[in-house]
C-alpha positions as a printed NumPy array, in Angstrom:
array([[ 16.486,  -9.336, -22.22 ],
       [ 16.534,  -8.255, -17.651],
       [ 19.866,  -7.334, -17.545],
       [ 21.63 ,  -7.62 , -13.52 ],
       [ 21.66 ,  -3.608, -12.664],
       [ 25.068,  -4.694, -10.958],
       [ 26.753,  -5.961, -13.902],
       [ 24.74 ,  -5.469, -16.624],
       [ 24.716,  -8.875, -17.284],
       [ 21.363, -11.328, -17.619],
       [ 19.177, -11.753, -14.473],
       [ 19.086, -15.306, -14.362],
       [ 17.075, -17.507, -12.12 ],
       [ 18.304, -20.403, -10.203],
       [ 18.167, -22.735, -13.033],
       [ 20.246, -20.349, -15.06 ],
       [ 17.385, -19.126, -17.45 ],
       [ 16.894, -15.5  , -18.19 ],
       [ 14.106, -14.633, -15.789],
       [ 11.251, -13.088, -17.825],
       [ 10.022,  -9.86 , -15.891],
       [  6.36 ,  -9.473, -15.094],
       [  4.167,  -7.503, -17.42 ],
       [  0.885,  -6.111, -18.303],
       [ -0.203,  -4.27 , -21.718],
       [ -3.241,  -2.813, -22.639],
       [ -4.369,  -3.853, -26.124],
       [ -6.973,  -1.543, -26.087],
       [ -9.207,   0.054, -23.855],
       [-13.442,   1.645, -24.753],
       [-16.414,   3.122, -23.614],
       [-18.743,  -0.035, -22.781],
       [-22.276,   1.935, -21.44 ],
       [-22.596,   6.046, -21.387],
       [-25.874,   7.136, -19.985],
       [-26.407,  11.007, -18.863],
       [-30.415,  11.413, -17.32 ],
       [-31.085,  15.359, -16.718],
       [-34.977,  14.787, -15.335],
       [-35.339,  18.253, -14.372],
       [-33.175,  20.496, -16.728],
       [-35.627,  23.294, -17.283],
       [-36.519,  23.425, -13.396],
       [-32.835,  24.31 , -12.756],
       [-33.511,  28.41 , -11.985],
       [-36.116,  27.214,  -8.882],
       [-32.97 ,  25.642,  -7.176],
       [-31.715,  28.931,  -5.751],
       [-28.458,  28.672,  -3.649],
       [-29.414,  24.928,  -3.135],
       [-26.889,  22.997,  -4.052],
       [-27.167,  19.493,  -4.929],
       [-25.739,  16.244,  -2.671],
       [-23.371,  14.14 ,  -4.579],
       [-23.096,  10.917,  -4.34 ],
       [-20.215,   8.687,  -6.202],
       [-20.346,   5.081,  -6.88 ],
       [-17.496,   2.779,  -8.597],
       [-17.311,  -0.826,  -9.578],
       [-14.833,  -3.207, -10.896],
       [-15.092,  -6.009, -12.696],
       [-12.838,  -8.572, -13.964],
       [-12.974, -11.133, -16.471],
       [-10.864, -14.164, -18.026],
       [-11.202, -13.649, -21.569],
       [ -8.077, -15.858, -23.137],
       [ -5.175, -17.24 , -22.026],
       [ -3.209, -14.431, -20.822],
       [ -5.76 , -11.889, -21.486],
       [ -8.537, -10.004, -19.092],
       [-11.133,  -7.698, -19.681],
       [-11.052,  -4.68 , -16.572],
       [-14.427,  -2.748, -16.405],
       [-14.595,   0.114, -14.089],
       [-18.   ,   1.409, -13.448],
       [-18.329,   5.009, -11.919],
       [-21.787,   6.594, -11.071],
       [-22.346,  10.177,  -9.841],
       [-26.336,  10.84 ,  -8.459],
       [-26.797,  14.114,  -7.819],
       [-29.889,  15.158,  -5.687],
       [-31.42 ,  18.321,  -4.146],
       [-33.938,  16.782,  -0.52 ],
       [-35.598,  13.673,  -2.916],
       [-35.433,  14.978,  -6.687],
       [-33.052,  14.099,  -8.867],
       [-31.122,  16.648, -10.456],
       [-28.665,  14.353, -12.68 ],
       [-27.82 ,  10.583, -13.177],
       [-24.449,   9.911, -14.73 ],
       [-23.124,   6.544, -15.848],
       [-19.804,   5.553, -16.981],
       [-18.361,   2.099, -17.948],
       [-15.167,   2.34 , -19.187],
       [-13.318,  -1.252, -19.811],
       [ -9.823,  -2.836, -21.075],
       [ -8.379,  -5.481, -22.557],
       [ -5.297,  -6.121, -20.641],
       [ -2.789,  -8.859, -21.701],
       [ -0.753, -10.607, -18.186],
       [  2.165, -12.146, -18.754],
       [  4.621, -13.782, -15.996],
       [  2.827, -12.85 , -12.823],
       [  3.29 , -15.588, -10.219],
       [ -0.677, -17.134, -10.272],
       [ -1.167, -15.842,  -6.733],
       [ -0.359, -12.403,  -7.453],
       [ -2.685, -12.61 , -10.499],
       [ -5.708, -10.96 ,  -9.072],
       [ -4.561,  -8.156,  -7.396],
       [ -2.131,  -7.54 , -10.332],
       [ -5.389,  -7.671, -12.476],
       [ -7.638,  -5.686,  -9.808],
       [ -4.999,  -3.452,  -9.088],
       [ -2.93 ,  -1.923, -11.657],
       [ -6.309,  -2.549, -14.128],
       [ -8.383,  -0.298, -12.496],
       [ -5.573,   2.378, -12.324],
       [ -4.503,   2.174, -15.356],
       [ -8.259,   2.891, -16.468],
       [ -9.502,   5.694, -13.945],
       [ -8.305,   8.48 , -15.755],
       [-10.221,   8.26 , -19.157],
       [-13.471,   7.56 , -17.5  ],
       [-13.077,  10.204, -14.606],
       [-12.412,  12.095, -17.855],
       [-15.384,  11.124, -19.378],
       [-17.626,  11.542, -16.792],
       [-16.245,  14.888, -15.825],
       [-17.248,  15.864, -19.228],
       [-20.863,  14.35 , -19.464],
       [-21.962,  16.34 , -16.597],
       [-20.349,  20.065, -18.224],
       [-22.389,  18.927, -20.782],
       [-25.32 ,  18.27 , -18.839],
       [-25.031,  22.117, -18.032],
       [-23.283,  21.603, -14.247],
       [-19.912,  22.824, -13.102],
       [-17.448,  19.856, -14.081],
       [-17.268,  16.914, -11.825],
       [-13.512,  16.509, -10.861],
       [-13.236,  12.766,  -8.831],
       [ -9.954,  12.577,  -6.853],
       [ -7.76 ,   9.955,  -7.1  ],
       [ -8.309,   6.188,  -6.445],
       [ -6.102,   4.22 ,  -4.471],
       [ -7.182,   0.956,  -5.837],
       [ -4.159,  -0.925,  -3.905],
       [ -6.151,   0.044,  -0.312],
       [ -9.445,  -0.615,  -1.923],
       [ -7.912,  -3.902,  -3.546],
       [ -6.497,  -4.653,  -0.196],
       [-10.488,  -3.53 ,   1.885],
       [-11.93 ,  -5.596,  -0.406],
       [ -9.896,  -8.717,   0.404],
       [-10.337,  -8.268,   4.332],
       [-14.521,  -8.122,   3.948],
       [-14.32 , -11.577,   1.99 ],
       [-11.69 , -12.635,   5.181],
       [-14.383, -11.872,   7.268],
       [-17.69 , -13.076,   5.877],
       [-18.613, -16.208,   7.348],
       [-17.294, -19.509,   5.679],
       [-20.01 , -22.556,   4.806],
       [-20.312, -25.187,   7.151],
       [-18.467, -27.816,   5.689],
       [-19.64 , -30.79 ,   7.708]])
């Protein structure tokens, strides 16, 4: 039950009913897809002091799967190359099933798009780091990600896209 912080009594809305607090629960989380390619494993000795160039890509996917349930999937892809040769390619698609309640409709997309991947990221990051390390490379440690900023940037890009002519 929501409590008024000053008096300790239940917080009420304008109709006198107890306010329901927004809730986001993880019902389950899981690996959806996992891939590691190490095409030049036996040739590594000849690379000498060359360090691979590492490219990291991330994608967030969302899907409504029930009355208050949403699947959020976070895809992380790490590709390491020396010149034009791929050294390794690691991909993890890590998902979670979230239950969202008492969130206003206008804020629902933001809550799912920010909080879902924020909660999944540490697990996906660890799986990716372990895969790279188990492939014989130094562990790949990704910096924390500001999913709120990513969401705002994506929303701004969508606002800047030309709208179809409605004539």
